[in-house]
Amino acid sequence: MIRRYFFTIAVCAVSFCAVLAQSTQKPPLHGKHWMSITGKPLAATAGSMIFQQGGNAVDAACAMLAATCTMWDVLSWGGETQALIYNPINGKVLAINALGVAPSGATVSFFKDKGYAFPPEYGPLAAVTPGTPGGLCYMLAEYGTLSLEEVLAPAMEMARGYPIDAQTANSIERNKERIKEWPYSKAVFLPHAGGQREAPAAGEIFVQEDLLHTLDKMVEAEQEAIRQGKDRKEAIKAAQDRFYKGDIAEEFVRGSREQGGLITLEDLAGWEPIEEVPLHTTYKDIEVYKLQEWTQGPMLLQALNILENFDLQEMGYNSARYIHTIYQSMNLAFADRDFYYGDPYFSPESPIRGLLSKEYARARSKEIRRDKNDDRVMPGNPYAYEGKNNPYEALLKQRSHLTDTTIIDPEVKDFVPRHDAGRYILNDEQFYHADISSVDGYKDSLYQDRFTRGTTSIVAADKEGWVVSVTPSGGWIPACIAGRTGIGMSQRMQSFVLDSILNPFNVVEPGKRPRVTLTPSLALKDGRPFLAFAVQGGDTQEQNLLQFFLNVVEFGMTVQQASEAANINSNQLWLSLGGIRFEDRMPRPGSILLRQDTKKEVIYELKKMGYEIQLGNRTSGPINAILLDNEHGSFWGGSSNHGEDYGIGW
């Protein structure tokens, strides 16, 4: 039973009352003892409950992870978890790789024989093995202090029934026709099947009995191990084993395969989370840490290395020249991401050392033109900075034609014409005098959905020095639930490619991890934790996080100001999530999203540089962040005004 302590807490709630001393819609969050921030208010409360029991930041992060999964905050229990943790005992940052792998039978020929250019977006064939249960158990066992029973208690209470929020309830209703394709999903998500509204209503008590039984079984396994004399770590591992090797695994596999999935018992039993050494770079003496190249994390490090070669403060925040420089730097990093990133545990070996070298970044920075967008930017040659020859020169020459036509199968020379985005375009005179505030944002809503498609973020810190940044995802609505487990399966298979011309490091094969967008961040200053930051949003994640970091470091914003500040989004990249056709994912060179209050003069200058402008009312998140104020021994929290993200500090 969770003990509740009643005291005054600082709450970063949704508020539209601007504070005169700051240009933010939400106030900054302050704390001295601990801080928990995530994508749902109830889940942030779960983290605070664990802190009040004496848990550390890892315990609290695990509780928030369990709660967000149970609330289907654009993810569920069958998805994947990626984390960075600062360990104050040894003063090092460590990385947790809890991404599932492609199951047996997931081969290029399997998907191509079904007519796919990419693995599917939804359903059993979109699923990699679940990673979140194992990732949570590993983090808790190795770096937490509480039992699994204690950490899962808030989530289990929610599974018994919690008042569902409007965002989730309405997402279920919008997606109900697809949900009806899968019987176990229909049973969970549509309690009013046959009615005018089949999903739960906002505020209705949403019950998940099957999920509760699954979590109960994990806790039972932990308790039985303790009765047998096992220690805390061994007991948590017993719970993990019951999920991946016991009766939970059997029902998961049965339910998956009944609905056409590929996952086997051997796939589950053979999977384990991996603790890794993260990648990092320095920017103005600040150490920035990201996950390895199975994520898009190194893209931010590459962009920072490139941007070190420019005087950003002299350009001015969100001036036309600044926006242009940020956009071009991201283009170069994205071009490398799209071709060179993949699972480092499979061959070929990625040239990550070359990609992150400062010399390579200086060379790439010289490719940026001051006056024009480069709409044909290509991957660079990082091998030269490792003293090697590039084995993909011929493939890169072939790839250069993808900007004009898409090669589906180089052997048969089958082409698909380039996709027309239907962008907002005016001539110079019309554009300059247009009422910018009335211009629509993205007109292609399906593309925008694929571009920003979901996850959540979790950040936590405590006075003992533990700092955690997590970006979990997968199994979002509409999720295919595996049998009577209550577990929504991942949709991460869609991040693989089926053709080497797109990325020879990320071609699907059994046991391999797809290159994902999920990318938590940690930064150290003077060897001490400085900043934990993360965001949801598919291919926008590193874009938002890069600009958030620069807002703090270059322009002196608080984390709340930086989380709400106007950013830009580039569409000049291959989408990591999306449809099964090439044209669904192709880059849109020069396409840029700006906030609608951007100055007309800036928009006009960018248009002269070759940009095609789209406008939106929010472009910056939702970002969650904690800044560690080492001078005063306190925490500053930032939680974006974009969405339901919420924080609590004490």
PDB file of N, CA, C and O in Angstrom, residues 218-271:
ATOM      1  N   MET A 218       3.536 -10.633 -12.582  1.00  0.00           N
ATOM      2  CA  MET A 218       4.928 -10.208 -12.406  1.00  0.00           C
ATOM      3  C   MET A 218       5.249  -9.971 -10.930  1.00  0.00           C
ATOM      4  O   MET A 218       6.303 -10.370 -10.438  1.00  0.00           O
ATOM      5  N   VAL A 219       4.328  -9.330 -10.214  1.00  0.00           N
ATOM      6  CA  VAL A 219       4.532  -9.095  -8.789  1.00  0.00           C
ATOM      7  C   VAL A 219       4.543 -10.422  -8.026  1.00  0.00           C
ATOM      8  O   VAL A 219       5.345 -10.620  -7.097  1.00  0.00           O
ATOM      9  N   GLU A 220       3.668 -11.348  -8.397  1.00  0.00           N
ATOM     10  CA  GLU A 220       3.658 -12.676  -7.767  1.00  0.00           C
ATOM     11  C   GLU A 220       5.006 -13.369  -7.932  1.00  0.00           C
ATOM     12  O   GLU A 220       5.517 -14.002  -6.997  1.00  0.00           O
ATOM     13  N   ALA A 221       5.581 -13.262  -9.122  1.00  0.00           N
ATOM     14  CA  ALA A 221       6.887 -13.888  -9.370  1.00  0.00           C
ATOM     15  C   ALA A 221       7.954 -13.266  -8.482  1.00  0.00           C
ATOM     16  O   ALA A 221       8.828 -13.967  -7.949  1.00  0.00           O
ATOM     17  N   GLU A 222       7.903 -11.946  -8.320  1.00  0.00           N
ATOM     18  CA  GLU A 222       8.851 -11.278  -7.433  1.00  0.00           C
ATOM     19  C   GLU A 222       8.685 -11.763  -5.998  1.00  0.00           C
ATOM     20  O   GLU A 222       9.673 -12.094  -5.313  1.00  0.00           O
ATOM     21  N   GLN A 223       7.448 -11.831  -5.523  1.00  0.00           N
ATOM     22  CA  GLN A 223       7.195 -12.235  -4.138  1.00  0.00           C
ATOM     23  C   GLN A 223       7.603 -13.684  -3.894  1.00  0.00           C
ATOM     24  O   GLN A 223       8.166 -14.011  -2.838  1.00  0.00           O
ATOM     25  N   GLU A 224       7.350 -14.548  -4.860  1.00  0.00           N
ATOM     26  CA  GLU A 224       7.730 -15.956  -4.713  1.00  0.00           C
ATOM     27  C   GLU A 224       9.246 -16.095  -4.644  1.00  0.00           C
ATOM     28  O   GLU A 224       9.777 -16.897  -3.857  1.00  0.00           O
ATOM     29  N   ALA A 225       9.943 -15.319  -5.434  1.00  0.00           N
ATOM     30  CA  ALA A 225      11.409 -15.362  -5.399  1.00  0.00           C
ATOM     31  C   ALA A 225      11.934 -14.909  -4.042  1.00  0.00           C
ATOM     32  O   ALA A 225      12.896 -15.479  -3.514  1.00  0.00           O
ATOM     33  N   ILE A 226      11.308 -13.898  -3.459  1.00  0.00           N
ATOM     34  CA  ILE A 226      11.728 -13.429  -2.134  1.00  0.00           C
ATOM     35  C   ILE A 226      11.478 -14.511  -1.086  1.00  0.00           C
ATOM     36  O   ILE A 226      12.315 -14.754  -0.202  1.00  0.00           O
ATOM     37  N   ARG A 227      10.336 -15.189  -1.189  1.00  0.00           N
ATOM     38  CA  ARG A 227      10.041 -16.278  -0.246  1.00  0.00           C
ATOM     39  C   ARG A 227      11.071 -17.398  -0.343  1.00  0.00           C
ATOM     40  O   ARG A 227      11.351 -18.093   0.633  1.00  0.00           O
ATOM     41  N   GLN A 228      11.650 -17.544  -1.547  1.00  0.00           N
ATOM     42  CA  GLN A 228      12.663 -18.577  -1.755  1.00  0.00           C
ATOM     43  C   GLN A 228      14.059 -18.115  -1.340  1.00  0.00           C
ATOM     44  O   GLN A 228      15.039 -18.826  -1.535  1.00  0.00           O
ATOM     45  N   GLY A 229      14.147 -16.920  -0.764  1.00  0.00           N
ATOM     46  CA  GLY A 229      15.424 -16.420  -0.281  1.00  0.00           C
ATOM     47  C   GLY A 229      16.220 -15.616  -1.288  1.00  0.00           C
ATOM     48  O   GLY A 229      17.397 -15.282  -1.039  1.00  0.00           O
ATOM     49  N   LYS A 230      15.611 -15.263  -2.427  1.00  0.00           N
ATOM     50  CA  LYS A 230      16.316 -14.464  -3.430  1.00  0.00           C
ATOM     51  C   LYS A 230      16.438 -13.018  -2.950  1.00  0.00           C
ATOM     52  O   LYS A 230      15.605 -12.524  -2.189  1.00  0.00           O
ATOM     53  N   ASP A 231      17.491 -12.342  -3.401  1.00  0.00           N
ATOM     54  CA  ASP A 231      17.620 -10.937  -3.036  1.00  0.00           C
ATOM     55  C   ASP A 231      16.765 -10.067  -3.955  1.00  0.00           C
ATOM     56  O   ASP A 231      16.094 -10.565  -4.860  1.00  0.00           O
ATOM     57  N   ARG A 232      16.785  -8.748  -3.700  1.00  0.00           N
ATOM     58  CA  ARG A 232      15.914  -7.823  -4.434  1.00  0.00           C
ATOM     59  C   ARG A 232      16.124  -7.898  -5.937  1.00  0.00           C
ATOM     60  O   ARG A 232      15.164  -7.997  -6.715  1.00  0.00           O
ATOM     61  N   LYS A 233      17.368  -7.856  -6.392  1.00  0.00           N
ATOM     62  CA  LYS A 233      17.652  -7.904  -7.826  1.00  0.00           C
ATOM     63  C   LYS A 233      17.171  -9.214  -8.443  1.00  0.00           C
ATOM     64  O   LYS A 233      16.563  -9.227  -9.525  1.00  0.00           O
ATOM     65  N   GLU A 234      17.448 -10.314  -7.780  1.00  0.00           N
ATOM     66  CA  GLU A 234      17.040 -11.619  -8.307  1.00  0.00           C
ATOM     67  C   GLU A 234      15.522 -11.730  -8.371  1.00  0.00           C
ATOM     68  O   GLU A 234      14.972 -12.335  -9.304  1.00  0.00           O
ATOM     69  N   ALA A 235      14.836 -11.141  -7.394  1.00  0.00           N
ATOM     70  CA  ALA A 235      13.378 -11.202  -7.379  1.00  0.00           C
ATOM     71  C   ALA A 235      12.775 -10.412  -8.542  1.00  0.00           C
ATOM     72  O   ALA A 235      11.819 -10.850  -9.193  1.00  0.00           O
ATOM     73  N   ILE A 236      13.347  -9.243  -8.812  1.00  0.00           N
ATOM     74  CA  ILE A 236      12.856  -8.450  -9.955  1.00  0.00           C
ATOM     75  C   ILE A 236      13.146  -9.182 -11.262  1.00  0.00           C
ATOM     76  O   ILE A 236      12.319  -9.191 -12.185  1.00  0.00           O
ATOM     77  N   LYS A 237      14.309  -9.829 -11.341  1.00  0.00           N
ATOM     78  CA  LYS A 237      14.638 -10.606 -12.540  1.00  0.00           C
ATOM     79  C   LYS A 237      13.659 -11.764 -12.718  1.00  0.00           C
ATOM     80  O   LYS A 237      13.293 -12.111 -13.856  1.00  0.00           O
ATOM     81  N   ALA A 238      13.177 -12.345 -11.630  1.00  0.00           N
ATOM     82  CA  ALA A 238      12.187 -13.419 -11.725  1.00  0.00           C
ATOM     83  C   ALA A 238      10.895 -12.900 -12.351  1.00  0.00           C
ATOM     84  O   ALA A 238      10.242 -13.600 -13.138  1.00  0.00           O
ATOM     85  N   ALA A 239      10.523 -11.675 -11.994  1.00  0.00           N
ATOM     86  CA  ALA A 239       9.337 -11.065 -12.599  1.00  0.00           C
ATOM     87  C   ALA A 239       9.546 -10.848 -14.090  1.00  0.00           C
ATOM     88  O   ALA A 239       8.653 -11.103 -14.911  1.00  0.00           O
ATOM     89  N   GLN A 240      10.727 -10.369 -14.463  1.00  0.00           N
ATOM     90  CA  GLN A 240      11.047 -10.184 -15.880  1.00  0.00           C
ATOM     91  C   GLN A 240      10.987 -11.513 -16.622  1.00  0.00           C
ATOM     92  O   GLN A 240      10.436 -11.596 -17.732  1.00  0.00           O
ATOM     93  N   ASP A 241      11.528 -12.560 -16.026  1.00  0.00           N
ATOM     94  CA  ASP A 241      11.531 -13.874 -16.673  1.00  0.00           C
ATOM     95  C   ASP A 241      10.118 -14.418 -16.861  1.00  0.00           C
ATOM     96  O   ASP A 241       9.842 -15.104 -17.850  1.00  0.00           O
ATOM     97  N   ARG A 242       9.227 -14.132 -15.908  1.00  0.00           N
ATOM     98  CA  ARG A 242       7.853 -14.610 -16.085  1.00  0.00           C
ATOM     99  C   ARG A 242       7.206 -13.939 -17.294  1.00  0.00           C
ATOM    100  O   ARG A 242       6.405 -14.555 -17.992  1.00  0.00           O
ATOM    101  N   PHE A 243       7.569 -12.679 -17.531  1.00  0.00           N
ATOM    102  CA  PHE A 243       7.024 -11.999 -18.708  1.00  0.00           C
ATOM    103  C   PHE A 243       7.585 -12.593 -19.995  1.00  0.00           C
ATOM    104  O   PHE A 243       6.830 -12.846 -20.943  1.00  0.00           O
ATOM    105  N   TYR A 244       8.888 -12.831 -20.047  1.00  0.00           N
ATOM    106  CA  TYR A 244       9.534 -13.213 -21.303  1.00  0.00           C
ATOM    107  C   TYR A 244       9.690 -14.723 -21.488  1.00  0.00           C
ATOM    108  O   TYR A 244       9.906 -15.178 -22.618  1.00  0.00           O
ATOM    109  N   LYS A 245       9.559 -15.493 -20.407  1.00  0.00           N
ATOM    110  CA  LYS A 245       9.802 -16.930 -20.521  1.00  0.00           C
ATOM    111  C   LYS A 245       8.699 -17.786 -19.901  1.00  0.00           C
ATOM    112  O   LYS A 245       8.760 -19.012 -20.006  1.00  0.00           O
ATOM    113  N   GLY A 246       7.735 -17.159 -19.247  1.00  0.00           N
ATOM    114  CA  GLY A 246       6.717 -17.907 -18.531  1.00  0.00           C
ATOM    115  C   GLY A 246       5.351 -17.851 -19.179  1.00  0.00           C
ATOM    116  O   GLY A 246       5.223 -17.720 -20.402  1.00  0.00           O
ATOM    117  N   ASP A 247       4.303 -17.921 -18.343  1.00  0.00           N
ATOM    118  CA  ASP A 247       2.945 -17.990 -18.858  1.00  0.00           C
ATOM    119  C   ASP A 247       2.498 -16.697 -19.540  1.00  0.00           C
ATOM    120  O   ASP A 247       1.651 -16.727 -20.438  1.00  0.00           O
ATOM    121  N   ILE A 248       3.063 -15.559 -19.131  1.00  0.00           N
ATOM    122  CA  ILE A 248       2.732 -14.307 -19.828  1.00  0.00           C
ATOM    123  C   ILE A 248       3.232 -14.380 -21.266  1.00  0.00           C
ATOM    124  O   ILE A 248       2.512 -14.015 -22.214  1.00  0.00           O
ATOM    125  N   ALA A 249       4.466 -14.851 -21.445  1.00  0.00           N
ATOM    126  CA  ALA A 249       5.035 -14.999 -22.788  1.00  0.00           C
ATOM    127  C   ALA A 249       4.188 -15.933 -23.645  1.00  0.00           C
ATOM    128  O   ALA A 249       3.947 -15.667 -24.831  1.00  0.00           O
ATOM    129  N   GLU A 250       3.741 -17.030 -23.046  1.00  0.00           N
ATOM    130  CA  GLU A 250       2.943 -18.003 -23.809  1.00  0.00           C
ATOM    131  C   GLU A 250       1.656 -17.383 -24.324  1.00  0.00           C
ATOM    132  O   GLU A 250       1.275 -17.578 -25.485  1.00  0.00           O
ATOM    133  N   GLU A 251       0.976 -16.620 -23.485  1.00  0.00           N
ATOM    134  CA  GLU A 251      -0.269 -15.990 -23.920  1.00  0.00           C
ATOM    135  C   GLU A 251       0.002 -14.864 -24.915  1.00  0.00           C
ATOM    136  O   GLU A 251      -0.761 -14.682 -25.884  1.00  0.00           O
ATOM    137  N   PHE A 252       1.087 -14.116 -24.701  1.00  0.00           N
ATOM    138  CA  PHE A 252       1.439 -13.053 -25.649  1.00  0.00           C
ATOM    139  C   PHE A 252       1.668 -13.646 -27.043  1.00  0.00           C
ATOM    140  O   PHE A 252       1.127 -13.140 -28.044  1.00  0.00           O
ATOM    141  N   VAL A 253       2.455 -14.694 -27.118  1.00  0.00           N
ATOM    142  CA  VAL A 253       2.764 -15.306 -28.413  1.00  0.00           C
ATOM    143  C   VAL A 253       1.510 -15.920 -29.029  1.00  0.00           C
ATOM    144  O   VAL A 253       1.259 -15.764 -30.231  1.00  0.00           O
ATOM    145  N   ARG A 254       0.711 -16.593 -28.212  1.00  0.00           N
ATOM    146  CA  ARG A 254      -0.514 -17.184 -28.751  1.00  0.00           C
ATOM    147  C   ARG A 254      -1.412 -16.110 -29.360  1.00  0.00           C
ATOM    148  O   ARG A 254      -1.901 -16.237 -30.485  1.00  0.00           O
ATOM    149  N   GLY A 255      -1.621 -15.013 -28.598  1.00  0.00           N
ATOM    150  CA  GLY A 255      -2.487 -13.948 -29.084  1.00  0.00           C
ATOM    151  C   GLY A 255      -1.937 -13.237 -30.297  1.00  0.00           C
ATOM    152  O   GLY A 255      -2.687 -12.854 -31.202  1.00  0.00           O
ATOM    153  N   SER A 256      -0.623 -13.065 -30.335  1.00  0.00           N
ATOM    154  CA  SER A 256       0.005 -12.426 -31.488  1.00  0.00           C
ATOM    155  C   SER A 256      -0.145 -13.279 -32.744  1.00  0.00           C
ATOM    156  O   SER A 256      -0.573 -12.798 -33.799  1.00  0.00           O
ATOM    157  N   ARG A 257       0.190 -14.544 -32.626  1.00  0.00           N
ATOM    158  CA  ARG A 257       0.165 -15.411 -33.805  1.00  0.00           C
ATOM    159  C   ARG A 257      -1.263 -15.689 -34.267  1.00  0.00           C
ATOM    160  O   ARG A 257      -1.508 -15.848 -35.471  1.00  0.00           O
ATOM    161  N   GLU A 258      -2.206 -15.731 -33.362  1.00  0.00           N
ATOM    162  CA  GLU A 258      -3.614 -15.882 -33.747  1.00  0.00           C
ATOM    163  C   GLU A 258      -4.044 -14.765 -34.691  1.00  0.00           C
ATOM    164  O   GLU A 258      -4.860 -14.974 -35.599  1.00  0.00           O
ATOM    165  N   GLN A 259      -3.467 -13.567 -34.492  1.00  0.00           N
ATOM    166  CA  GLN A 259      -3.839 -12.404 -35.298  1.00  0.00           C
ATOM    167  C   GLN A 259      -2.877 -12.152 -36.459  1.00  0.00           C
ATOM    168  O   GLN A 259      -2.940 -11.110 -37.105  1.00  0.00           O
ATOM    169  N   GLY A 260      -1.972 -13.120 -36.710  1.00  0.00           N
ATOM    170  CA  GLY A 260      -1.090 -13.017 -37.863  1.00  0.00           C
ATOM    171  C   GLY A 260       0.306 -12.546 -37.572  1.00  0.00           C
ATOM    172  O   GLY A 260       1.071 -12.261 -38.504  1.00  0.00           O
ATOM    173  N   GLY A 261       0.704 -12.446 -36.297  1.00  0.00           N
ATOM    174  CA  GLY A 261       2.034 -11.971 -35.938  1.00  0.00           C
ATOM    175  C   GLY A 261       3.105 -13.026 -36.104  1.00  0.00           C
ATOM    176  O   GLY A 261       2.825 -14.217 -36.282  1.00  0.00           O
ATOM    177  N   LEU A 262       4.364 -12.593 -36.002  1.00  0.00           N
ATOM    178  CA  LEU A 262       5.516 -13.463 -36.240  1.00  0.00           C
ATOM    179  C   LEU A 262       6.281 -13.828 -34.970  1.00  0.00           C
ATOM    180  O   LEU A 262       7.133 -14.713 -35.001  1.00  0.00           O
ATOM    181  N   ILE A 263       6.018 -13.164 -33.867  1.00  0.00           N
ATOM    182  CA  ILE A 263       6.825 -13.343 -32.656  1.00  0.00           C
ATOM    183  C   ILE A 263       6.651 -14.749 -32.094  1.00  0.00           C
ATOM    184  O   ILE A 263       5.530 -15.252 -31.970  1.00  0.00           O
ATOM    185  N   THR A 264       7.787 -15.364 -31.729  1.00  0.00           N
ATOM    186  CA  THR A 264       7.782 -16.722 -31.177  1.00  0.00           C
ATOM    187  C   THR A 264       8.233 -16.689 -29.714  1.00  0.00           C
ATOM    188  O   THR A 264       8.781 -15.702 -29.230  1.00  0.00           O
ATOM    189  N   LEU A 265       8.021 -17.819 -29.032  1.00  0.00           N
ATOM    190  CA  LEU A 265       8.512 -17.942 -27.661  1.00  0.00           C
ATOM    191  C   LEU A 265      10.025 -17.801 -27.606  1.00  0.00           C
ATOM    192  O   LEU A 265      10.584 -17.219 -26.665  1.00  0.00           O
ATOM    193  N   GLU A 266      10.700 -18.329 -28.613  1.00  0.00           N
ATOM    194  CA  GLU A 266      12.162 -18.219 -28.668  1.00  0.00           C
ATOM    195  C   GLU A 266      12.597 -16.768 -28.823  1.00  0.00           C
ATOM    196  O   GLU A 266      13.617 -16.352 -28.248  1.00  0.00           O
ATOM    197  N   ASP A 267      11.835 -15.983 -29.595  1.00  0.00           N
ATOM    198  CA  ASP A 267      12.154 -14.562 -29.749  1.00  0.00           C
ATOM    199  C   ASP A 267      12.098 -13.844 -28.406  1.00  0.00           C
ATOM    200  O   ASP A 267      12.972 -13.026 -28.085  1.00  0.00           O
ATOM    201  N   LEU A 268      11.063 -14.140 -27.621  1.00  0.00           N
ATOM    202  CA  LEU A 268      10.927 -13.489 -26.323  1.00  0.00           C
ATOM    203  C   LEU A 268      11.993 -13.969 -25.343  1.00  0.00           C
ATOM    204  O   LEU A 268      12.623 -13.161 -24.644  1.00  0.00           O
ATOM    205  N   ALA A 269      12.205 -15.260 -25.286  1.00  0.00           N
ATOM    206  CA  ALA A 269      13.154 -15.820 -24.319  1.00  0.00           C
ATOM    207  C   ALA A 269      14.579 -15.376 -24.597  1.00  0.00           C
ATOM    208  O   ALA A 269      15.396 -15.257 -23.672  1.00  0.00           O
ATOM    209  N   GLY A 270      14.895 -15.112 -25.856  1.00  0.00           N
ATOM    210  CA  GLY A 270      16.257 -14.741 -26.221  1.00  0.00           C
ATOM    211  C   GLY A 270      16.563 -13.269 -26.105  1.00  0.00           C
ATOM    212  O   GLY A 270      17.704 -12.849 -26.316  1.00  0.00           O
ATOM    213  N   TRP A 271      15.539 -12.455 -25.766  1.00  0.00           N
ATOM    214  CA  TRP A 271      15.743 -11.007 -25.710  1.00  0.00           C
ATOM    215  C   TRP A 271      16.124 -10.574 -24.307  1.00  0.00           C
ATOM    216  O   TRP A 271      15.590 -11.067 -23.313  1.00  0.00           O
TER     217      TRP A 271
END
